[in-house]
Coordinates of C-alpha atoms (C1' of nucleotides) in Angstrom, one line a residue:
Chain A
M260 CA -63.2 -72.3 -39.5
K261 CA -63.2 -70.7 -35.9
T262 CA -61.2 -72.1 -32.9
R263 CA -63.3 -72.7 -30.0
K264 CA -62.1 -70.9 -26.9
T265 CA -63.7 -73.0 -24.5
K266 CA -61.4 -75.2 -22.6
T267 CA -62.8 -78.9 -21.5
P268 CA -63.0 -78.2 -17.4
H269 CA -61.0 -79.8 -15.1
I270 CA -64.2 -81.3 -13.4
Q271 CA -67.4 -82.1 -14.3
P272 CA -70.3 -83.0 -12.0
E273 CA -70.6 -86.9 -12.7
A274 CA -66.8 -87.3 -11.7
V275 CA -67.1 -85.3 -9.2
I276 CA -69.9 -87.7 -7.8
K277 CA -68.4 -90.4 -8.5
A278 CA -65.0 -89.4 -7.0
A279 CA -67.3 -88.4 -4.1
L280 CA -69.0 -92.4 -3.7
E281 CA -65.3 -93.7 -3.7
I282 CA -64.2 -91.6 -1.0
L283 CA -67.2 -92.5 1.2
D284 CA -66.9 -96.6 0.3
A285 CA -63.1 -96.5 1.3
E286 CA -62.8 -94.0 3.8
G287 CA -66.8 -93.3 5.2
L288 CA -69.4 -90.6 4.7
E289 CA -67.4 -88.1 7.8
N290 CA -64.4 -88.4 5.7
V291 CA -66.0 -87.2 2.3
T292 CA -64.7 -83.9 2.3
L293 CA -64.4 -81.1 0.1
R294 CA -60.9 -80.9 0.7
R295 CA -60.2 -84.7 0.0
L296 CA -62.5 -84.6 -3.0
A297 CA -60.9 -81.9 -4.8
A298 CA -57.7 -83.6 -3.8
K299 CA -58.8 -86.7 -5.5
L300 CA -59.7 -84.6 -9.0
N301 CA -56.1 -82.3 -8.8
V302 CA -58.0 -79.2 -8.0
Q303 CA -58.7 -76.9 -5.1
A304 CA -61.1 -77.2 -2.7
P305 CA -62.9 -74.2 -3.9
A306 CA -63.1 -74.9 -7.6
L307 CA -66.3 -77.1 -6.8
Y308 CA -68.0 -74.2 -5.7
W309 CA -67.8 -73.4 -9.4
H310 CA -70.3 -76.3 -10.0
F311 CA -72.0 -76.7 -6.7
K312 CA -73.8 -74.3 -4.2
D313 CA -72.6 -75.8 -1.3
K314 CA -71.7 -79.2 0.2
S315 CA -75.4 -80.8 0.6
D316 CA -75.4 -80.2 -2.9
I317 CA -73.1 -82.7 -3.0
T318 CA -74.5 -84.9 -0.9
D319 CA -77.8 -84.9 -2.5
D320 CA -76.4 -85.7 -5.8
M321 CA -74.8 -88.9 -4.1
A322 CA -78.3 -90.0 -2.8
Q323 CA -79.1 -88.9 -6.1
A324 CA -76.5 -91.1 -7.7
I325 CA -77.1 -94.2 -5.0
L326 CA -80.6 -94.6 -5.7
K327 CA -80.0 -94.0 -9.4
N328 CA -77.0 -96.5 -9.8
A329 CA -79.5 -99.3 -8.2
G330 CA -82.0 -99.0 -11.0
L331 CA -84.6 -97.3 -8.5
D332 CA -85.2 -94.7 -11.0
S333 CA -87.1 -97.0 -13.1
I334 CA -89.9 -98.4 -11.5
T335 CA -92.8 -100.1 -12.9
P336 CA -96.3 -100.8 -11.0
P337 CA -96.8 -104.8 -10.7
E338 CA -99.0 -106.1 -13.7
D339 CA -101.3 -107.3 -11.1
I340 CA -102.6 -105.6 -8.4
N341 CA -103.2 -108.2 -6.3
N342 CA -99.6 -108.6 -6.0
W343 CA -99.2 -105.4 -4.3
D344 CA -97.9 -106.9 -1.5
S345 CA -94.7 -108.9 -3.0
W346 CA -93.8 -106.2 -5.3
L347 CA -93.7 -103.3 -2.4
K348 CA -91.3 -106.3 -0.5
D349 CA -89.2 -106.6 -3.6
L350 CA -89.2 -103.1 -3.7
M351 CA -88.1 -102.4 0.0
S352 CA -85.3 -104.5 -0.5
S353 CA -84.6 -103.4 -3.9
L354 CA -84.1 -100.0 -1.6
R355 CA -82.0 -101.6 1.4
N356 CA -79.9 -103.3 -1.6
A357 CA -79.1 -99.8 -2.4
L358 CA -78.1 -98.5 0.5
T359 CA -76.0 -101.2 1.7
A360 CA -74.3 -100.9 -1.6
H361 CA -72.3 -98.1 -0.1
R362 CA -71.0 -97.6 3.3
D363 CA -73.1 -95.3 5.3
G364 CA -75.4 -95.1 2.3
G365 CA -78.1 -95.2 5.1
R366 CA -77.1 -91.8 6.4
V367 CA -76.5 -90.4 2.6
V368 CA -80.4 -91.1 1.3
A369 CA -81.8 -90.6 4.2
G370 CA -80.5 -87.2 5.2
A371 CA -81.2 -86.0 1.3
T372 CA -82.8 -83.2 0.7
F373 CA -86.0 -84.3 -1.0
G374 CA -86.2 -81.9 -3.7
R375 CA -82.7 -82.6 -5.0
A376 CA -82.8 -86.9 -5.0
Y377 CA -85.8 -87.0 -7.3
T378 CA -85.9 -90.5 -7.4
L379 CA -86.7 -90.7 -4.0
E380 CA -90.0 -89.2 -4.8
K381 CA -90.0 -91.7 -7.6
I382 CA -90.3 -94.1 -5.0
V383 CA -92.5 -92.5 -2.8
V384 CA -95.0 -91.4 -6.0
S385 CA -95.3 -94.9 -7.2
T386 CA -95.6 -96.8 -4.0
T387 CA -98.3 -94.9 -3.2
K388 CA -100.1 -95.2 -6.1
V389 CA -99.8 -98.5 -6.1
L390 CA -101.1 -98.4 -2.7
E391 CA -103.8 -96.2 -3.4
K392 CA -104.9 -98.2 -6.3
A393 CA -104.8 -101.5 -4.0
G394 CA -107.4 -100.4 -1.7
F395 CA -106.1 -97.1 0.6
D396 CA -107.8 -93.9 0.3
R397 CA -104.7 -91.5 -0.6
L398 CA -104.4 -90.3 2.2
H399 CA -103.4 -93.8 4.4
A400 CA -101.8 -94.9 1.4
S401 CA -98.8 -92.2 1.4
I402 CA -99.1 -92.8 5.3
A403 CA -98.6 -96.5 4.5
T404 CA -95.2 -96.0 2.1
S405 CA -94.0 -93.6 4.6
T406 CA -94.2 -96.4 7.0
A407 CA -92.4 -99.1 5.1
I408 CA -89.9 -96.2 4.0
D409 CA -89.5 -95.0 7.7
Y410 CA -88.4 -98.5 8.2
V411 CA -85.9 -99.3 5.6
W412 CA -84.2 -95.8 7.2
G413 CA -83.9 -97.4 10.5
F414 CA -82.9 -100.8 9.7
V415 CA -80.3 -99.6 7.5
I416 CA -78.9 -96.8 9.7
E417 CA -78.4 -99.3 12.5
E418 CA -77.2 -101.9 10.3
Q419 CA -74.4 -99.6 9.2
A420 CA -73.6 -98.1 12.5
G421 CA -72.4 -101.0 13.6
M422 CA -75.7 -101.9 15.8
A423 CA -75.5 -105.6 14.5
P424 CA -75.5 -108.0 17.2
Q425 CA -72.3 -109.5 15.6
A426 CA -70.4 -106.1 16.0
F427 CA -71.8 -105.5 19.3
L428 CA -71.0 -108.8 20.7
S429 CA -66.9 -108.6 19.8
A430 CA -67.4 -105.3 21.5
V431 CA -68.2 -106.6 24.2
A432 CA -65.5 -109.4 23.8
Q433 CA -62.9 -107.2 23.0
S434 CA -63.4 -104.7 25.7
G435 CA -62.3 -105.6 29.0
E436 CA -64.8 -104.0 31.3
N437 CA -68.5 -104.6 30.6
P438 CA -69.9 -102.2 28.4
V439 CA -73.7 -102.8 29.7
I440 CA -72.0 -102.9 33.6
Q441 CA -74.9 -100.3 34.5
N442 CA -77.6 -102.6 33.9
T443 CA -78.9 -105.7 36.8
S444 CA -76.5 -108.7 35.9
E445 CA -79.7 -111.0 34.8
D446 CA -80.4 -107.9 32.0
D447 CA -76.7 -108.7 30.7
A448 CA -77.3 -111.8 30.4
Y449 CA -80.5 -111.8 28.8
L450 CA -79.1 -109.2 26.3
T451 CA -75.9 -111.8 25.8
S452 CA -78.5 -114.4 24.8
I453 CA -80.8 -112.2 22.5
M454 CA -77.2 -111.3 20.4
D455 CA -76.4 -115.0 20.6
E456 CA -79.7 -116.1 19.2
Y457 CA -79.7 -112.7 16.7
C458 CA -76.0 -114.3 15.7
K459 CA -77.7 -116.8 14.2
T460 CA -79.3 -114.9 11.1
T461 CA -78.3 -112.0 8.9
P462 CA -79.0 -109.0 8.6
T463 CA -81.0 -109.5 5.3
K464 CA -83.4 -112.2 6.9
A465 CA -84.0 -109.8 9.9
F466 CA -85.0 -107.7 7.9
D467 CA -87.0 -109.1 5.4
W468 CA -89.1 -110.8 8.7
G469 CA -89.8 -107.5 10.1
L470 CA -90.6 -106.4 6.6
Q471 CA -93.5 -108.9 5.4
A472 CA -94.5 -108.2 9.4
I473 CA -95.1 -104.4 8.4
I474 CA -97.1 -105.7 5.1
T475 CA -98.8 -107.9 6.7
G476 CA -100.2 -105.5 9.2
L477 CA -100.6 -103.2 5.8
K478 CA -103.0 -105.3 4.3
S479 CA -105.0 -105.7 7.2
A480 CA -105.1 -102.0 7.3
I481 CA -107.1 -102.1 4.0
N482 CA -110.0 -104.1 5.4
K483 CA -110.5 -101.9 7.9
E484 CA -111.0 -98.7 5.7
Chain B
M289 CA -60.1 -80.1 62.5
K290 CA -58.1 -80.6 59.2
T291 CA -59.0 -78.3 56.3
R292 CA -60.1 -80.1 53.3
K293 CA -57.6 -79.5 50.1
T294 CA -60.4 -80.3 47.7
K295 CA -62.4 -77.9 46.1
T296 CA -65.7 -77.9 44.6
P297 CA -64.6 -78.8 41.1
H298 CA -65.7 -75.9 38.3
I299 CA -67.7 -78.3 36.4
Q300 CA -69.7 -81.5 36.9
P301 CA -71.0 -84.2 34.5
E302 CA -74.5 -83.6 35.4
A303 CA -74.3 -80.1 34.5
V304 CA -72.2 -80.4 31.3
I305 CA -74.8 -82.7 30.2
K306 CA -77.7 -80.6 31.1
A307 CA -75.9 -77.5 29.4
A308 CA -75.5 -79.8 26.3
L309 CA -78.8 -80.5 25.7
E310 CA -79.8 -76.9 26.4
I311 CA -77.2 -75.9 23.5
L312 CA -79.5 -78.6 21.2
D313 CA -82.2 -77.2 21.9
A314 CA -81.7 -74.4 21.1
E315 CA -79.4 -74.3 18.2
G316 CA -79.1 -78.0 17.1
L317 CA -77.1 -80.9 17.1
E318 CA -74.5 -79.4 14.9
N319 CA -73.9 -76.5 17.3
V320 CA -73.5 -78.2 20.4
T321 CA -69.4 -78.3 20.0
L322 CA -67.3 -78.8 22.8
R323 CA -66.1 -75.2 22.7
R324 CA -69.4 -73.9 22.7
L325 CA -70.6 -75.7 25.5
A326 CA -67.2 -75.0 27.5
A327 CA -68.3 -71.2 26.8
K328 CA -71.5 -71.8 28.1
L329 CA -70.0 -73.5 31.4
N330 CA -67.7 -70.4 31.9
V331 CA -64.5 -73.1 31.1
Q332 CA -61.8 -73.9 28.1
A333 CA -62.6 -76.6 25.9
P334 CA -60.1 -79.0 26.9
A335 CA -61.3 -79.2 30.5
L336 CA -64.1 -81.1 29.2
Y337 CA -61.6 -83.8 28.4
W338 CA -60.5 -84.3 32.4
H339 CA -64.6 -85.0 32.9
F340 CA -65.2 -87.2 29.8
K341 CA -63.5 -89.1 27.3
D342 CA -64.0 -87.6 24.0
K343 CA -66.8 -85.7 23.0
S344 CA -69.3 -89.3 21.5
D345 CA -68.7 -89.8 25.3
I346 CA -71.0 -86.7 25.7
T347 CA -73.6 -87.2 22.9
D348 CA -74.0 -90.8 24.6
D349 CA -74.9 -89.6 28.1
M350 CA -76.9 -87.0 26.0
A351 CA -79.0 -89.9 24.3
Q352 CA -79.2 -91.8 28.2
A353 CA -80.3 -88.3 29.6
I354 CA -83.2 -87.9 27.2
L355 CA -84.3 -91.5 27.9
K356 CA -84.3 -91.1 31.6
N357 CA -85.6 -87.7 31.6
A358 CA -88.4 -89.3 29.8
G359 CA -89.0 -92.0 32.7
L360 CA -87.6 -94.6 30.0
D361 CA -85.5 -96.1 32.6
S362 CA -88.5 -97.7 34.5
I363 CA -90.4 -99.8 32.2
T364 CA -93.1 -102.4 33.9
P365 CA -94.3 -104.9 31.9
P366 CA -98.1 -105.4 31.4
E367 CA -99.8 -106.9 34.3
D368 CA -101.5 -109.2 31.7
I369 CA -99.4 -110.4 28.4
N370 CA -102.4 -110.5 26.4
N371 CA -102.1 -106.9 26.5
W372 CA -98.5 -106.8 25.2
D373 CA -99.8 -105.1 22.3
S374 CA -101.5 -102.0 23.8
W375 CA -98.2 -102.5 25.6
L376 CA -96.2 -102.1 23.3
K377 CA -97.8 -99.0 21.3
D378 CA -97.3 -97.0 24.6
L379 CA -94.0 -98.4 24.9
M380 CA -93.2 -96.8 21.6
S381 CA -95.1 -94.2 21.8
S382 CA -93.4 -92.9 24.8
L383 CA -89.8 -93.4 22.9
R384 CA -90.8 -91.2 20.1
N385 CA -91.8 -88.3 22.5
A386 CA -88.8 -89.0 24.6
L387 CA -87.0 -88.2 21.0
T388 CA -89.0 -85.1 20.0
A389 CA -89.0 -83.7 23.2
H390 CA -85.6 -82.3 22.0
R391 CA -84.3 -81.2 19.0
D392 CA -82.5 -83.5 16.6
G393 CA -83.4 -86.1 19.5
G394 CA -83.7 -88.6 16.8
R395 CA -80.0 -87.9 15.9
V396 CA -78.7 -88.3 19.0
V397 CA -80.2 -91.2 20.4
A398 CA -80.3 -93.5 17.2
G399 CA -76.7 -92.1 16.6
A400 CA -75.8 -93.2 20.1
T401 CA -73.3 -96.4 21.3
F402 CA -75.3 -99.4 22.7
G403 CA -73.3 -99.9 26.0
R404 CA -73.1 -96.5 27.5
A405 CA -77.1 -95.4 26.6
Y406 CA -78.1 -98.3 28.9
T407 CA -81.5 -97.0 29.3
L408 CA -81.5 -97.8 25.5
E409 CA -80.2 -101.6 26.4
K410 CA -83.0 -101.4 28.9
I411 CA -85.5 -101.0 26.7
V412 CA -84.7 -103.7 23.9
V413 CA -84.2 -106.3 27.1
S414 CA -87.9 -105.5 28.4
T415 CA -89.3 -105.2 25.1
T416 CA -87.8 -109.0 23.7
K417 CA -88.2 -110.5 27.2
V418 CA -92.2 -109.4 27.2
L419 CA -92.3 -110.5 23.7
E420 CA -90.8 -113.7 24.0
K421 CA -93.5 -114.1 26.9
A422 CA -96.4 -113.1 24.2
G423 CA -95.5 -116.4 22.0
F424 CA -92.8 -115.4 20.0
D425 CA -88.9 -117.7 20.4
R426 CA -86.4 -115.4 21.6
L427 CA -85.0 -115.2 18.8
H428 CA -88.0 -113.5 17.0
A429 CA -88.7 -111.6 19.8
S430 CA -85.5 -110.0 19.6
I431 CA -85.9 -109.1 15.6
A432 CA -89.9 -108.1 16.1
T433 CA -88.5 -105.4 18.8
S434 CA -85.7 -104.3 16.4
T435 CA -88.5 -104.1 13.7
A436 CA -90.6 -101.8 16.1
I437 CA -87.6 -99.5 17.1
D438 CA -86.2 -99.1 13.9
Y439 CA -89.4 -97.7 13.1
V440 CA -89.3 -95.6 15.8
W441 CA -85.7 -94.5 14.9
G442 CA -86.5 -93.6 10.9
F443 CA -90.2 -91.9 11.4
V444 CA -88.7 -89.4 13.6
I445 CA -85.4 -88.9 12.3
E446 CA -87.5 -88.1 9.0
E447 CA -89.7 -86.0 11.2
Q448 CA -86.8 -83.7 12.8
A449 CA -85.3 -83.4 9.6
G450 CA -88.2 -81.4 8.7
M451 CA -89.7 -84.5 6.4
A452 CA -92.8 -83.3 7.4
P453 CA -95.2 -82.6 4.4
Q454 CA -96.2 -79.4 6.0
A455 CA -92.4 -78.4 6.2
F456 CA -92.0 -79.5 2.6
L457 CA -95.1 -78.2 0.7
S458 CA -93.8 -74.8 2.7
A459 CA -90.5 -75.3 1.3
V460 CA -92.0 -75.9 -2.2
A461 CA -93.9 -72.6 -1.8
Q462 CA -91.2 -70.2 -1.0
S463 CA -89.0 -71.5 -3.7
G464 CA -89.2 -70.0 -6.9
E465 CA -89.0 -73.3 -8.9
N466 CA -90.4 -75.9 -8.4
P467 CA -88.0 -78.4 -6.4
V468 CA -89.3 -81.8 -8.4
I469 CA -88.8 -80.2 -11.5
Q470 CA -86.6 -83.1 -12.2
N471 CA -89.5 -85.2 -12.1
T472 CA -92.9 -85.3 -14.7
S473 CA -95.4 -83.0 -14.0
E474 CA -97.7 -85.7 -13.3
D475 CA -95.7 -86.8 -10.5
D476 CA -95.7 -83.9 -9.5
A477 CA -98.7 -82.7 -8.9
Y478 CA -99.7 -86.0 -7.9
L479 CA -97.2 -85.5 -4.9
T480 CA -98.3 -82.2 -3.9
S481 CA -102.0 -84.0 -4.1
I482 CA -100.5 -86.3 -1.8
M483 CA -98.9 -83.8 0.7
D484 CA -102.3 -81.9 1.1
E485 CA -104.0 -85.1 1.9
Y486 CA -100.7 -85.9 4.4
C487 CA -101.6 -82.2 5.8
K488 CA -105.0 -83.1 7.0
T489 CA -103.3 -85.2 9.7
T490 CA -100.9 -84.7 12.4
P491 CA -97.3 -86.2 12.6
T492 CA -98.5 -88.3 15.9
K493 CA -101.6 -89.3 13.7
A494 CA -99.6 -90.5 11.1
F495 CA -97.1 -92.0 13.4
D496 CA -100.1 -94.3 15.4
W497 CA -101.2 -95.5 12.2
G498 CA -97.8 -96.3 11.0
L499 CA -97.5 -98.2 14.5
Q500 CA -100.3 -100.1 15.0
A501 CA -100.0 -101.3 11.6
I502 CA -96.6 -102.9 12.3
I503 CA -98.1 -104.7 15.8
T504 CA -101.2 -106.1 13.7
G505 CA -98.2 -107.5 11.8
L506 CA -96.3 -108.8 14.6
K507 CA -99.6 -110.2 16.0
S508 CA -100.6 -112.4 13.1
A509 CA -97.0 -113.5 13.0
I510 CA -97.1 -115.3 16.4
N511 CA -99.4 -117.6 15.1
K512 CA -97.7 -118.7 12.0
E513 CA -94.7 -120.4 14.1
Chain C
dA226 C1' -66.0 -69.5 -17.9
dC227 C1' -63.4 -71.9 -14.8
dC228 C1' -60.1 -72.4 -10.9
dT229 C1' -56.4 -70.8 -7.6
dG230 C1' -54.3 -68.3 -3.2
dA231 C1' -55.4 -66.5 0.5
dA232 C1' -57.7 -66.2 4.6
dC233 C1' -61.9 -66.1 8.0
dA234 C1' -64.4 -68.1 11.2
dC235 C1' -64.6 -72.6 12.5
dC236 C1' -63.9 -77.4 14.4
dG237 C1' -62.2 -82.2 17.8
dT238 C1' -58.5 -82.8 20.0
dT239 C1' -53.6 -83.5 22.6
dC240 C1' -50.2 -81.6 26.0
dA241 C1' -47.5 -79.1 28.6
dA242 C1' -47.6 -76.1 32.6
dG243 C1' -50.4 -73.8 35.8
dT244 C1' -52.8 -73.9 40.5
Chain D
dA1456 C1' -57.3 -83.1 40.9
dC1457 C1' -58.6 -79.9 37.9
dC1458 C1' -58.1 -76.8 34.8
dT1459 C1' -55.6 -73.1 31.1
dG1460 C1' -52.8 -71.4 26.9
dA1461 C1' -50.9 -73.0 23.0
dA1462 C1' -51.0 -75.2 19.3
dC1463 C1' -52.0 -78.8 15.5
dA1464 C1' -54.4 -80.7 11.7
dC1465 C1' -58.3 -80.6 10.3
dC1466 C1' -63.3 -78.2 8.5
dG1467 C1' -66.8 -75.4 4.7
dT1468 C1' -67.1 -70.8 3.0
dT1469 C1' -65.6 -66.5 0.3
dC1470 C1' -63.8 -63.6 -2.4
dA1471 C1' -60.2 -61.1 -5.0
dA1472 C1' -57.3 -62.2 -8.4
dG1473 C1' -55.6 -65.0 -12.3
dT1474 C1' -55.6 -67.2 -17.3

DNA sequence: ACCTGAACACCGTTCAAGT
DNA sequence: ACCTGAACACCGTTCAAGT
């Protein structure tokens, strides 16, 4: 019985990504650095280069993990193709939920390389197939898919950037001078009233409303082909 | 006649932003650093701190300049409010044009602080006012505005990240191994055919199609209120 | 095979000191 | 008022050397 020379490695790729996501949640994207990540794993920074080509390799895997952990790697098409609209709405809501489950999740996933975050491709492929079956030609099925996904990117990135009106209004309240002083005071007043209105909703409701509008628009685009 | 002691300063804020935009176009966002910017202005990096509070102050002003240079600081409402849909379409197209006029323009403007890039606020305020006049209540006018703008953010960020199918397909062609190898080969084949289709359009056409769908959806949302 | 130590070429930012 | 020089606390990455 020969003894194996191989020792268990100090770090494993999955553990690295898990630690990276913990740093992401606790300290934000700008603080997930190789040095901080290495420290959390009780290892020196260059050790990461044995397991990953470079930093974007790690962030791409983070994006993949974010989507996979949310169960988005196993998408099933709708049983009845006539329900493609509510199916799409649920899928895009799930996508947003996956992104908002982690601090800066929008920037992480939207910034990922297409080829490495393969769950993203699965989403694109599945959605396009469904839309094609729903009546779009292949080109417009893919454009419609991009339209919905781009909306999710934009919404979540703004949401997580602290552009939510709650955050904005509190910034206005905290700062002594008016941050929108360069505009006319009439515009300022209107903006404030917009924000006040906006505060009555939740980000989720706003997202759902916009998503519903987009899907309604896509639906009417089918008939015009 | 007294001689003034004031000498002309070595750098002026507008010149700084102009130089910053030149670096942005030539070398991308990750290369507009304070040191590089200072070097271009024949000055040392700390000198910038006399004119700007910090780096985000500079990038916010860049965002403002990008929008202003595109003429977006002087928006006029539609003569006939019934044309709000084509008015909105033109405005969002202008917004995308402003962003794509500079490398990484999407990330610069979408990442800007609301209060400092005040042209962005003008766009939001103007659009919301128009949509309110078009028949939305104030809350949904502002949600609709965000929906359209978030789509622009998402589309342009993906576009400028090199996610355009042209770029993706060439990446597939250049890399020896298939970058989507982790998925089923059936999905790969479908994805390739999607990209092939997509290559027949231009980003502008895809953007316009998606934007039209969104506006159509918004239009039908008015009636349901 | 897997990791360390040391170095390289950068960052943004602060601050005393110069003019 | 406006800018420099020097420093601080970081970055990602490379690479010889250790085990």
